[in-house]
PDB file of C-alpha atoms in Angstrom:
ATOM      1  CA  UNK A   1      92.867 121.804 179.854  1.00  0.00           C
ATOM      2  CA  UNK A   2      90.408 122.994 177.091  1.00  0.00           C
ATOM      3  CA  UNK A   3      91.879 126.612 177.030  1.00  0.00           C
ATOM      4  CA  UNK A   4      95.476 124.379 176.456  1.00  0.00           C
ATOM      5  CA  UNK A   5      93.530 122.610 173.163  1.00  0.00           C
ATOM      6  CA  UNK A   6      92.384 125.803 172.188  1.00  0.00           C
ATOM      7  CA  UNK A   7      95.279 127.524 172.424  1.00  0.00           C
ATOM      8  CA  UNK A   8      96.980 124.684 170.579  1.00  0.00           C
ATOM      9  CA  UNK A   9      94.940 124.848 167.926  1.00  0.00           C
ATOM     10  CA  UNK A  10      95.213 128.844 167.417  1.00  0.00           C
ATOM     11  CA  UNK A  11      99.013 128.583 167.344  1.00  0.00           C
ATOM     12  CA  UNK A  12      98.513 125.256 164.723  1.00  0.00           C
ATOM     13  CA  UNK A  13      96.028 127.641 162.648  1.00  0.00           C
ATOM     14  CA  UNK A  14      97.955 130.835 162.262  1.00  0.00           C
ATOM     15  CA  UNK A  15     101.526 128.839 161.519  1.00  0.00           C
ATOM     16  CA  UNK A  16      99.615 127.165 158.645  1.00  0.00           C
ATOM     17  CA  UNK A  17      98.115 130.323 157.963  1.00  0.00           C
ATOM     18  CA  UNK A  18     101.516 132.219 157.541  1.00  0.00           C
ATOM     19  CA  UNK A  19     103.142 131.801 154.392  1.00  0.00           C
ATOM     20  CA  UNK A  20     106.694 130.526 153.300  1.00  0.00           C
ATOM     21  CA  UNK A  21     109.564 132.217 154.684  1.00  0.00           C
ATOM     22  CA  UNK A  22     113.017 133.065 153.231  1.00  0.00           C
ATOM     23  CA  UNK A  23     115.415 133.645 155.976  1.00  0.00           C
ATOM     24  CA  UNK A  24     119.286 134.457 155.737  1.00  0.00           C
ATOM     25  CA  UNK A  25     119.279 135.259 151.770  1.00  0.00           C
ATOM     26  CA  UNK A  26     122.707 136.115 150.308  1.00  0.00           C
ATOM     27  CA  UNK A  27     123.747 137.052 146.855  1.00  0.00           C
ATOM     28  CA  UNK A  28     127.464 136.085 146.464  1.00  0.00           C
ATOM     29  CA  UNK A  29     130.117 136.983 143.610  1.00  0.00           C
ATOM     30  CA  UNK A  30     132.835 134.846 141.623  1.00  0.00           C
ATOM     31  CA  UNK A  31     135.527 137.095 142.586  1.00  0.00           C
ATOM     32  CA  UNK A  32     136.747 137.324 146.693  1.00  0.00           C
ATOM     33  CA  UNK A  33     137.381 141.350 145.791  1.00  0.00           C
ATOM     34  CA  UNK A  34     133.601 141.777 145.815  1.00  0.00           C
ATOM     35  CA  UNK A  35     131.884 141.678 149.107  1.00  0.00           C
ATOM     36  CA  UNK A  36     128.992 139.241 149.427  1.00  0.00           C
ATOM     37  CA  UNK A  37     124.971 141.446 149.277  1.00  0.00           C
ATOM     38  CA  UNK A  38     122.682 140.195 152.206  1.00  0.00           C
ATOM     39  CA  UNK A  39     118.524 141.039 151.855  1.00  0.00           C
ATOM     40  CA  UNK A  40     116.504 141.049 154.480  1.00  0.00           C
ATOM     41  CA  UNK A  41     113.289 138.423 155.305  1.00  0.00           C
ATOM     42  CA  UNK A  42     112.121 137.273 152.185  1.00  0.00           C
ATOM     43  CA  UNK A  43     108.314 136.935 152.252  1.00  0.00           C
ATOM     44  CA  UNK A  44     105.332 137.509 150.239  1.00  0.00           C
ATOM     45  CA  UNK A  45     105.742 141.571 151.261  1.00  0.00           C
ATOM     46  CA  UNK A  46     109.408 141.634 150.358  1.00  0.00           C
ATOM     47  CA  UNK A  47     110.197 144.791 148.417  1.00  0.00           C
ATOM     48  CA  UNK A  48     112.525 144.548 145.263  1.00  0.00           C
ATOM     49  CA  UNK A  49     116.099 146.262 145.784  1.00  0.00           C
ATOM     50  CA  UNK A  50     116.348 149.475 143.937  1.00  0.00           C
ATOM     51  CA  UNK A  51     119.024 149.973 143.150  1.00  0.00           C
ATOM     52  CA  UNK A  52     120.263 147.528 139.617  1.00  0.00           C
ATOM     53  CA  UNK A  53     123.357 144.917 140.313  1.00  0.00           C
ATOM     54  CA  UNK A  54     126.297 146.073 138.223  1.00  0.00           C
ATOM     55  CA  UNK A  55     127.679 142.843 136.792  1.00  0.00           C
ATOM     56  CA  UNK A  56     131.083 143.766 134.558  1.00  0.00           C
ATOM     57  CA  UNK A  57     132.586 140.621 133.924  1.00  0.00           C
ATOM     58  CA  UNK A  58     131.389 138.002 131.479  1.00  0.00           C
ATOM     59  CA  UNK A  59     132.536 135.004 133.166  1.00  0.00           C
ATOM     60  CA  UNK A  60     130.731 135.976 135.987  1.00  0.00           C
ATOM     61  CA  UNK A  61     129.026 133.459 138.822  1.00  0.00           C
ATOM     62  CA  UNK A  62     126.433 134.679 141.218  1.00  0.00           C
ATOM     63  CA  UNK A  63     125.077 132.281 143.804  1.00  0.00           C
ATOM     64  CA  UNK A  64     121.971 133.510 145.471  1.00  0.00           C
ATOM     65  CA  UNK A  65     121.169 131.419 148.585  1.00  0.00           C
ATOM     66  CA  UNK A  66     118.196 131.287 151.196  1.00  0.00           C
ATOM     67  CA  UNK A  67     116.827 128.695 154.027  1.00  0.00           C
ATOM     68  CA  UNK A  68     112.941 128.598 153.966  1.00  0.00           C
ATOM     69  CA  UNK A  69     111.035 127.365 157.010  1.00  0.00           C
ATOM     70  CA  UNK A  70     109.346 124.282 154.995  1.00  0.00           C
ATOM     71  CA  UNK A  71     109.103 121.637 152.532  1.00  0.00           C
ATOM     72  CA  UNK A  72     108.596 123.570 148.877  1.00  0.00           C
ATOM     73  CA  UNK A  73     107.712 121.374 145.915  1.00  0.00           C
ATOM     74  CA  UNK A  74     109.117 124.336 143.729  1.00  0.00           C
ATOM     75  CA  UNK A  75     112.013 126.539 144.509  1.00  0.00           C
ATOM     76  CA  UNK A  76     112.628 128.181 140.958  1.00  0.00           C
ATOM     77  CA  UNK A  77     114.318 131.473 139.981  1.00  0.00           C
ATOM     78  CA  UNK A  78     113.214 133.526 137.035  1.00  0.00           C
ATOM     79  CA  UNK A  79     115.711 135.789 135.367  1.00  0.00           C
ATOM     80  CA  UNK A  80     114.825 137.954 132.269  1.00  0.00           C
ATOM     81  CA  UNK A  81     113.297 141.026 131.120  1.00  0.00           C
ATOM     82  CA  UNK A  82     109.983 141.443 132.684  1.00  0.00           C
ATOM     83  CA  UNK A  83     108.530 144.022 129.814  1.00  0.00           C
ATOM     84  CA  UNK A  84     109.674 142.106 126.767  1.00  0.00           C
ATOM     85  CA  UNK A  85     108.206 138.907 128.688  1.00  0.00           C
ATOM     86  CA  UNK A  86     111.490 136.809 128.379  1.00  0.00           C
ATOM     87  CA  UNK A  87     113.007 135.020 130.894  1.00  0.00           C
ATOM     88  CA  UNK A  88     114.635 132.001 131.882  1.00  0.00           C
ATOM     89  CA  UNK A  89     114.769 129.397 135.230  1.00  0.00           C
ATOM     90  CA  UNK A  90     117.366 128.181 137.807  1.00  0.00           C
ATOM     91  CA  UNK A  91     116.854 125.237 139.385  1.00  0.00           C
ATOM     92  CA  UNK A  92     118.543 125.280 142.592  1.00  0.00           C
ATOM     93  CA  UNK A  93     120.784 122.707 144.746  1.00  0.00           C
ATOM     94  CA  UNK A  94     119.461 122.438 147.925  1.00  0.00           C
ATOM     95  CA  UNK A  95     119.729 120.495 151.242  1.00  0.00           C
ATOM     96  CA  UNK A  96     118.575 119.633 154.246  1.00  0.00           C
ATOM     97  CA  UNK A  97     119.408 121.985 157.565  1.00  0.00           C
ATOM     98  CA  UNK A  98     118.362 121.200 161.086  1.00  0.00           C
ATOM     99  CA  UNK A  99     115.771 124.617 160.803  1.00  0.00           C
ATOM    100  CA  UNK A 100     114.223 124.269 157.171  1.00  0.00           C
ATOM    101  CA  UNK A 101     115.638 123.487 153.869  1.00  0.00           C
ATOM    102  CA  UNK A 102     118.519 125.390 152.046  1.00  0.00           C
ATOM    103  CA  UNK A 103     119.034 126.277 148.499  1.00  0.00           C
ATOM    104  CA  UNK A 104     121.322 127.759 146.628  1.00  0.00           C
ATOM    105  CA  UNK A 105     120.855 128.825 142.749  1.00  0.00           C
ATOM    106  CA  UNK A 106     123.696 129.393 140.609  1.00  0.00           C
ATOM    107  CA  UNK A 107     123.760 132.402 137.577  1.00  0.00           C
ATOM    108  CA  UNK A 108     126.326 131.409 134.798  1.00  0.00           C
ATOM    109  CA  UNK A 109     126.092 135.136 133.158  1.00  0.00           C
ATOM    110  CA  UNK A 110     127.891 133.439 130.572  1.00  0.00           C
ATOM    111  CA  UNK A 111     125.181 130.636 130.110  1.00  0.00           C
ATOM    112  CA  UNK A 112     122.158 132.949 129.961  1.00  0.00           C
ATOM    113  CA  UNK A 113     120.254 132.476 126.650  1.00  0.00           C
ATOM    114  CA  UNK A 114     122.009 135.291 123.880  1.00  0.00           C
ATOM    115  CA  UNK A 115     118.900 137.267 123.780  1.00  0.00           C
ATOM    116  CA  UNK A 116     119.038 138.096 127.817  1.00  0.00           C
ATOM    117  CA  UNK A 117     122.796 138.935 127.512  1.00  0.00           C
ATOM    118  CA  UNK A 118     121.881 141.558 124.835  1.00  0.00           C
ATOM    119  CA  UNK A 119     119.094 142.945 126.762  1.00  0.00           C
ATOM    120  CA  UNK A 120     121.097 142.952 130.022  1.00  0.00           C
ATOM    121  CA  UNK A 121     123.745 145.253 128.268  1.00  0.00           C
ATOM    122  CA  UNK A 122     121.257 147.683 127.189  1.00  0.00           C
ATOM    123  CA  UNK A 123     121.153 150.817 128.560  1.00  0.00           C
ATOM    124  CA  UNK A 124     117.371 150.745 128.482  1.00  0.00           C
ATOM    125  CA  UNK A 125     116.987 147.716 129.928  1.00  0.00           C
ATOM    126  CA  UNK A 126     117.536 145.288 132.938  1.00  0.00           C
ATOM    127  CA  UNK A 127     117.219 141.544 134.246  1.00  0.00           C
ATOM    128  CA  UNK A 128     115.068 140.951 137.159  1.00  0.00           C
ATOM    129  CA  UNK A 129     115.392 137.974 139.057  1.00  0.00           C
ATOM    130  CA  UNK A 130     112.072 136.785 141.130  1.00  0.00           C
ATOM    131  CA  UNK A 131     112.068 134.031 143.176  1.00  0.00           C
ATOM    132  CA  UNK A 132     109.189 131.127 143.361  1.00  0.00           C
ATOM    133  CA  UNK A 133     108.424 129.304 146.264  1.00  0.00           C
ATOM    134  CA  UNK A 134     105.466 126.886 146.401  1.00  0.00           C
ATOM    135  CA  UNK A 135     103.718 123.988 147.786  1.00  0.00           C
ATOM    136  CA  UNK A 136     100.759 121.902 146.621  1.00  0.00           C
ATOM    137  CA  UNK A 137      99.426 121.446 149.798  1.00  0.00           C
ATOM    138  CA  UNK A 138      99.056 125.274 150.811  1.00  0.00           C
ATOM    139  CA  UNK A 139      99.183 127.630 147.900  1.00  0.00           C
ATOM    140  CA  UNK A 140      98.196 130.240 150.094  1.00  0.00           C
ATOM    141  CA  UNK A 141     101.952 130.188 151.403  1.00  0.00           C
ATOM    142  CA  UNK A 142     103.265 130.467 148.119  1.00  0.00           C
ATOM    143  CA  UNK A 143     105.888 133.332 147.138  1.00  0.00           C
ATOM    144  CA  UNK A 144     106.206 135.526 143.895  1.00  0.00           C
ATOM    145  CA  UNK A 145     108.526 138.255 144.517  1.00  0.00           C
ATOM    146  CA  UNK A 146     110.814 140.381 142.283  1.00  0.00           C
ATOM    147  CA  UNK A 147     114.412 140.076 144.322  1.00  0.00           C
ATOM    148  CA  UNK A 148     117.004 142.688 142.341  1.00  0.00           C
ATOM    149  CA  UNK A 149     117.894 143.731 138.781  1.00  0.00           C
ATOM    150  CA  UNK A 150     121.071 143.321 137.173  1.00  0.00           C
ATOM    151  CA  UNK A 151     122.627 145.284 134.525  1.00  0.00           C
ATOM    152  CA  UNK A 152     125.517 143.507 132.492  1.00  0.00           C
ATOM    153  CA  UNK A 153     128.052 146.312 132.399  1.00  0.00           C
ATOM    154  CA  UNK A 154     130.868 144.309 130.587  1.00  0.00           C
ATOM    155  CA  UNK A 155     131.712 145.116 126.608  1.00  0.00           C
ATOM    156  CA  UNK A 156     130.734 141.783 124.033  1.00  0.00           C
ATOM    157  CA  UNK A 157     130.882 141.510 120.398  1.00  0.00           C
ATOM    158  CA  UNK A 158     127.761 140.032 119.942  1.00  0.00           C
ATOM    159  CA  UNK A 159     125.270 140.577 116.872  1.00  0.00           C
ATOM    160  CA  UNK A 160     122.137 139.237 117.864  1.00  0.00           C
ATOM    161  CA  UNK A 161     118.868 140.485 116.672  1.00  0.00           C
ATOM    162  CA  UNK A 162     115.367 140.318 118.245  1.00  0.00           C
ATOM    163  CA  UNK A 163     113.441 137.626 116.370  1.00  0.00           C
ATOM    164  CA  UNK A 164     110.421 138.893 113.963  1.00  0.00           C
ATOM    165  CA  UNK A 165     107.137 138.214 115.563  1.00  0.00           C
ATOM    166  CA  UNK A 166     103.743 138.556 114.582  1.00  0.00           C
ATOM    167  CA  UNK A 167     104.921 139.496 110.986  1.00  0.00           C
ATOM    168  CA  UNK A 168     104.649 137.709 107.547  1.00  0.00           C
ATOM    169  CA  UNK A 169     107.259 135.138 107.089  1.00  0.00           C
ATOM    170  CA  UNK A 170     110.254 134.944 104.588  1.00  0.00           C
ATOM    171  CA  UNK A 171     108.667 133.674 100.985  1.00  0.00           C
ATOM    172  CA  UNK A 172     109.611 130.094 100.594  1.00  0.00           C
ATOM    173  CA  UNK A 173     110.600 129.817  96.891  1.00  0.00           C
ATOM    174  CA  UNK A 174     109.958 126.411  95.451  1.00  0.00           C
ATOM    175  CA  UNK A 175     110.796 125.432  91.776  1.00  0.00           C
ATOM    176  CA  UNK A 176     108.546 122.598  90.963  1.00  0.00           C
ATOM    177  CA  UNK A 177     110.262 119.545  88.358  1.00  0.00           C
ATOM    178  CA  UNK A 178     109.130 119.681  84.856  1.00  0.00           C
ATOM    179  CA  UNK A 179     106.516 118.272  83.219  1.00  0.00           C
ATOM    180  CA  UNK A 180     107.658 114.456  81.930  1.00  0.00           C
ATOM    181  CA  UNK A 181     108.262 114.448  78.645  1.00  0.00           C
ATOM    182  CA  UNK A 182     106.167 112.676  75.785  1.00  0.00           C
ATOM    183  CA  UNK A 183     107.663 111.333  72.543  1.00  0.00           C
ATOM    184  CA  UNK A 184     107.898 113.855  69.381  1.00  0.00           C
ATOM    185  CA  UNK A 185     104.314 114.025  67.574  1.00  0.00           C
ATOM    186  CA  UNK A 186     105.489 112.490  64.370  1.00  0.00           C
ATOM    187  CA  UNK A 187     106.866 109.279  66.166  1.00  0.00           C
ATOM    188  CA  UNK A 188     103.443 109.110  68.238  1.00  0.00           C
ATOM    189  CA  UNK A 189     101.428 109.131  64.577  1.00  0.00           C
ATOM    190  CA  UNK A 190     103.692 106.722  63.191  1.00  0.00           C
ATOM    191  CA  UNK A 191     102.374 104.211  66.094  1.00  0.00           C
ATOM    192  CA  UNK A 192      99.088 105.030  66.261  1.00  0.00           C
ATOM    193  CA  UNK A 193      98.778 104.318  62.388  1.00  0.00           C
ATOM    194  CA  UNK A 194     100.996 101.134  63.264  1.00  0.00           C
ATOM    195  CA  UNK A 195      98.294 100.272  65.705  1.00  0.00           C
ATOM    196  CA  UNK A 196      95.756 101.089  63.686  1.00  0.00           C
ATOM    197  CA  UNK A 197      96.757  99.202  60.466  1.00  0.00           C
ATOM    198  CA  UNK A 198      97.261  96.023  62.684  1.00  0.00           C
ATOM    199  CA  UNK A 199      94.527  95.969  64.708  1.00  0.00           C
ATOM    200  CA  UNK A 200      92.061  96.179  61.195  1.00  0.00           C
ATOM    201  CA  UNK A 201      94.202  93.607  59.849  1.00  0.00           C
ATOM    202  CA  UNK A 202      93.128  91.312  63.007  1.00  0.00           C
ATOM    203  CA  UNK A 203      89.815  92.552  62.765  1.00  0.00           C
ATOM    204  CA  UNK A 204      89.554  91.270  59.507  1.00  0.00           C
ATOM    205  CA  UNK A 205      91.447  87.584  59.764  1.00  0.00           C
ATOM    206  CA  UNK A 206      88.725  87.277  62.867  1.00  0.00           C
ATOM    207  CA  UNK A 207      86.003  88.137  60.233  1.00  0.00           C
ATOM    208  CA  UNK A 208      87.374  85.418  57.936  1.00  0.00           C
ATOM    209  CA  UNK A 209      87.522  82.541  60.477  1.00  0.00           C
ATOM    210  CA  UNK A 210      84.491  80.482  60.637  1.00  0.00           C
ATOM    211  CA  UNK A 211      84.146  81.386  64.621  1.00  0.00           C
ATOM    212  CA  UNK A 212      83.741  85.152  63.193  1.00  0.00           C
ATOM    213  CA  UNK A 213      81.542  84.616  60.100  1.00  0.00           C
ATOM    214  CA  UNK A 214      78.027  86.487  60.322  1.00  0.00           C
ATOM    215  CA  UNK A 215      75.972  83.859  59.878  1.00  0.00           C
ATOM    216  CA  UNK A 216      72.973  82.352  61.694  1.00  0.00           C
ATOM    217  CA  UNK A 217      75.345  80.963  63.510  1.00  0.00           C
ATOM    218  CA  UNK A 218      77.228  83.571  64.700  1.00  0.00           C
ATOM    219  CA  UNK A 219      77.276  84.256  68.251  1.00  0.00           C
ATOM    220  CA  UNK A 220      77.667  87.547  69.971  1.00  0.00           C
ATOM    221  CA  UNK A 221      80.895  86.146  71.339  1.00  0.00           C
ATOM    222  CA  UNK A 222      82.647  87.310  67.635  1.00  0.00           C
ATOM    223  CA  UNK A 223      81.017  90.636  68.986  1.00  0.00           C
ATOM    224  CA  UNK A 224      82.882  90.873  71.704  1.00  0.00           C
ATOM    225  CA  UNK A 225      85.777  90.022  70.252  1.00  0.00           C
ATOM    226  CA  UNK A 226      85.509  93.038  67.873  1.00  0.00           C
ATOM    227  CA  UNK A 227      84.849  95.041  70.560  1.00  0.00           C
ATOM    228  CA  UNK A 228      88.107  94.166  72.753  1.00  0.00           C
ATOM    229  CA  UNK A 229      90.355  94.513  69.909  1.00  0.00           C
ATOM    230  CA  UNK A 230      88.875  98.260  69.389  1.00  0.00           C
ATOM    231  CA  UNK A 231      89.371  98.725  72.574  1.00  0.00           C
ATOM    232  CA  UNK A 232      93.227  97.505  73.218  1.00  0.00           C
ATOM    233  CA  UNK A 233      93.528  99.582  69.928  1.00  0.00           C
ATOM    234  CA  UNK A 234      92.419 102.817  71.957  1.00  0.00           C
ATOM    235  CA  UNK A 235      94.343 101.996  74.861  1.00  0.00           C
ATOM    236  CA  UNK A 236      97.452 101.906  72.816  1.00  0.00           C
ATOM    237  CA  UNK A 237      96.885 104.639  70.947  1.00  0.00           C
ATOM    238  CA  UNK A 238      96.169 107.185  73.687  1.00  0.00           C
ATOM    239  CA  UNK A 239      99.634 106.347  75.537  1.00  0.00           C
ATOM    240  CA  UNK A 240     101.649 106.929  72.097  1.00  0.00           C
ATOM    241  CA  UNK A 241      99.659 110.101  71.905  1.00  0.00           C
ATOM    242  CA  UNK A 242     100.393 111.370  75.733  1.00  0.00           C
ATOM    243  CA  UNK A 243      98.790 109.479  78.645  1.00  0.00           C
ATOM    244  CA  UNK A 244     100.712 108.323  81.083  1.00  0.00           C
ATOM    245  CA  UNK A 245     102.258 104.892  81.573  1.00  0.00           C
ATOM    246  CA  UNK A 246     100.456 103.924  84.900  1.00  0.00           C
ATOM    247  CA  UNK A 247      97.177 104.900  83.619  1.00  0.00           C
ATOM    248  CA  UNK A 248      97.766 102.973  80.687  1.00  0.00           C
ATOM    249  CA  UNK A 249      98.742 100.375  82.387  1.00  0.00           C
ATOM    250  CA  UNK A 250      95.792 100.142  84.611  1.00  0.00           C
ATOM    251  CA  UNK A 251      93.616 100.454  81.026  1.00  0.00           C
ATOM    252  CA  UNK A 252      95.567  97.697  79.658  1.00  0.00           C
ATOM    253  CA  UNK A 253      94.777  95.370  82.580  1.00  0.00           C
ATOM    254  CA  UNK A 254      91.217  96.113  82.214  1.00  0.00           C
ATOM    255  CA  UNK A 255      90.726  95.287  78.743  1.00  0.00           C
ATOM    256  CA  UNK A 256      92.979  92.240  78.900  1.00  0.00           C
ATOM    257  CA  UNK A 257      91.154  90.667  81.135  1.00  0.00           C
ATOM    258  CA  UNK A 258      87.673  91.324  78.876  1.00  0.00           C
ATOM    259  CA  UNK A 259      89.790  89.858  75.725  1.00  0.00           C
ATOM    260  CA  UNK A 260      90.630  86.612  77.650  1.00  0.00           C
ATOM    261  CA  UNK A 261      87.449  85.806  78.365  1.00  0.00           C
ATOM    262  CA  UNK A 262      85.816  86.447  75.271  1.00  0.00           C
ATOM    263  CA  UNK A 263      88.319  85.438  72.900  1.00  0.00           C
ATOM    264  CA  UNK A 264      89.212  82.045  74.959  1.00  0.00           C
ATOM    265  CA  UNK A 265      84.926  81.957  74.217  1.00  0.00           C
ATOM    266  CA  UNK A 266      85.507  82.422  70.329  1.00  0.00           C
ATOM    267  CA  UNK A 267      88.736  79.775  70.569  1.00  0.00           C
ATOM    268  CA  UNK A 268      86.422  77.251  71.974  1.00  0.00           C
ATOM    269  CA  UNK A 269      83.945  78.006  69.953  1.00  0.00           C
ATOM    270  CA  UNK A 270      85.964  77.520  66.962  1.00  0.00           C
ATOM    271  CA  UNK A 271      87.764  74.594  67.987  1.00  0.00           C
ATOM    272  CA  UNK A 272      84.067  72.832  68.257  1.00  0.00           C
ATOM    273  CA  UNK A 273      83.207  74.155  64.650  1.00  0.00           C
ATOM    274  CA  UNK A 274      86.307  72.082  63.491  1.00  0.00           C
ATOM    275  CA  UNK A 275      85.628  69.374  65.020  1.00  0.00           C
ATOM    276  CA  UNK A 276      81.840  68.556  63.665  1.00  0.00           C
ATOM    277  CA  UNK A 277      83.858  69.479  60.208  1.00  0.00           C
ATOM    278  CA  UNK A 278      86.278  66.698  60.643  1.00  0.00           C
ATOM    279  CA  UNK A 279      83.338  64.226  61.852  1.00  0.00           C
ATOM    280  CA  UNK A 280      81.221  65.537  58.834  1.00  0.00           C
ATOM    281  CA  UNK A 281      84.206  64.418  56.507  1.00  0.00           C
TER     282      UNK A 281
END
């Protein structure tokens, strides 16, 4: 009985042990004229063909299919040019057989990505298919294995061109919009003088109201007055000269806020002034 367990328990290791298995793999062709190619035992010592596949028909369909002795989480076929590292994948169909699982991947030659169609037609070069089969659970049964080359033997008027890599790109050329434009110098003078001539006239009818007369009385409210006046003067004068309207702007709200204060100061002030010279009369 315990040479039975143990015996058990060898055969249990070494099928665990062994890896994934492709069994009955056949590469068929889209027309009946061409006979079906059958490979032997696919495993992880399987030996790629040697001879290249001769494939002279654009519209050509290979199907390439194989029963494996397990459940695979991938089942994948590369196709491309091994040296140039390009390739693309085939998902297969598969299903369900009373021995394993069978799957069956389809090459479109006339779906393969531009760049593999040009390299298949050159003399120089080939596709090579490898297959992938893997599980999660025991990577050390996984397959890798080239399968065959194929060389695309039919003519195409195709003008493809291997993309630059590793190599300066194209120089982008970007015209930038002009600078915005400020009004002729002469008008800009013509303002600023404007300004200028106004603002001193202000200045000076402040100065002749009581609330601005430098007396004893005067408080440094008809200071600041002065002083904001100046100031929305500058403001004013820099945008006719050049500065921008959103930095002026921004100025303007600044100082405005400094005038209301004070001068709504120097109103009040003056409004009380008039009134002790009413009561006085």
């Amino acid at each position: 009985m315990r040479s039975k367990n143990l015996l058990l328990s060898a055969v249990f290791l070494i099928s665990t042990a062994v890896a994934f298995t492709a069994i009955n793999p056949q590469l068929s062709f889209g027309v009946a004229e061409r006979g079906a190619i059958s490979f032997p035992q696919i495993d992880q010592k399987f030996a790629k063909l040697q001879d290249p596949i001769i494939v002279d028909r654009y519209n050509e369909t290979l199907e390439f299919k194989i029963t494996v002795n397990g459940r695979l989480d991938q089942a994948t076929l590369l196709l491309g040019s091994v040296g140039r590292s390009l390739e693309t994948y085939i998902i297969p169909s598969s299903k369900i057989l009373d021995d394993g699982y069978s799957y069956k991947f389809k090459i479109a030659i006339s779906e393969l990505p531009p760049a593999l169609i040009h390299l298949g037609r050159m003399d120089e070069d080939v596709l090579t298919a490898s297959l992938i089969l893997a599980n999660e659970e025991s990577q050390s049964k996984n397959i890798f294995v080239e399968l065959f080359d194929l060389r695309l033997a039919f003519s195409l008027d195709d003008k493809w061109e291997a993309p630059v890599r590793l190599e300066a790109k194209h120089e982008i050329k970007h015209i930038f919009g002009n600078p915005p434009k400020a009004a002729p110098v002469w008008i800009s003078v013509i303002f600023s003088v404007a300004i200028f001539v106004i603002s001193n006239c202000v200045l000076i009818t402040w100065r002749a109201m009581p609330a601005g007369q430098t007396t004893q009385s005067a408080t440094i409210n008809s200071y600041l007055v002065y002083f904001a006046i100046v100031l929305m003067e500058y403001v004013f004068v820099k945008y006719y000269l050049g500065t921008d309207i959103f930095r002026t702007m921004r100025d303007a709200s600044l100082v405005s806020f400094l005038a209301l204060f004070v001068v709504s100061r120097a109103l009040r002030q003056l409004s009380t002034k008039e009134k002790e010279h009413v009561m006085k009369q």
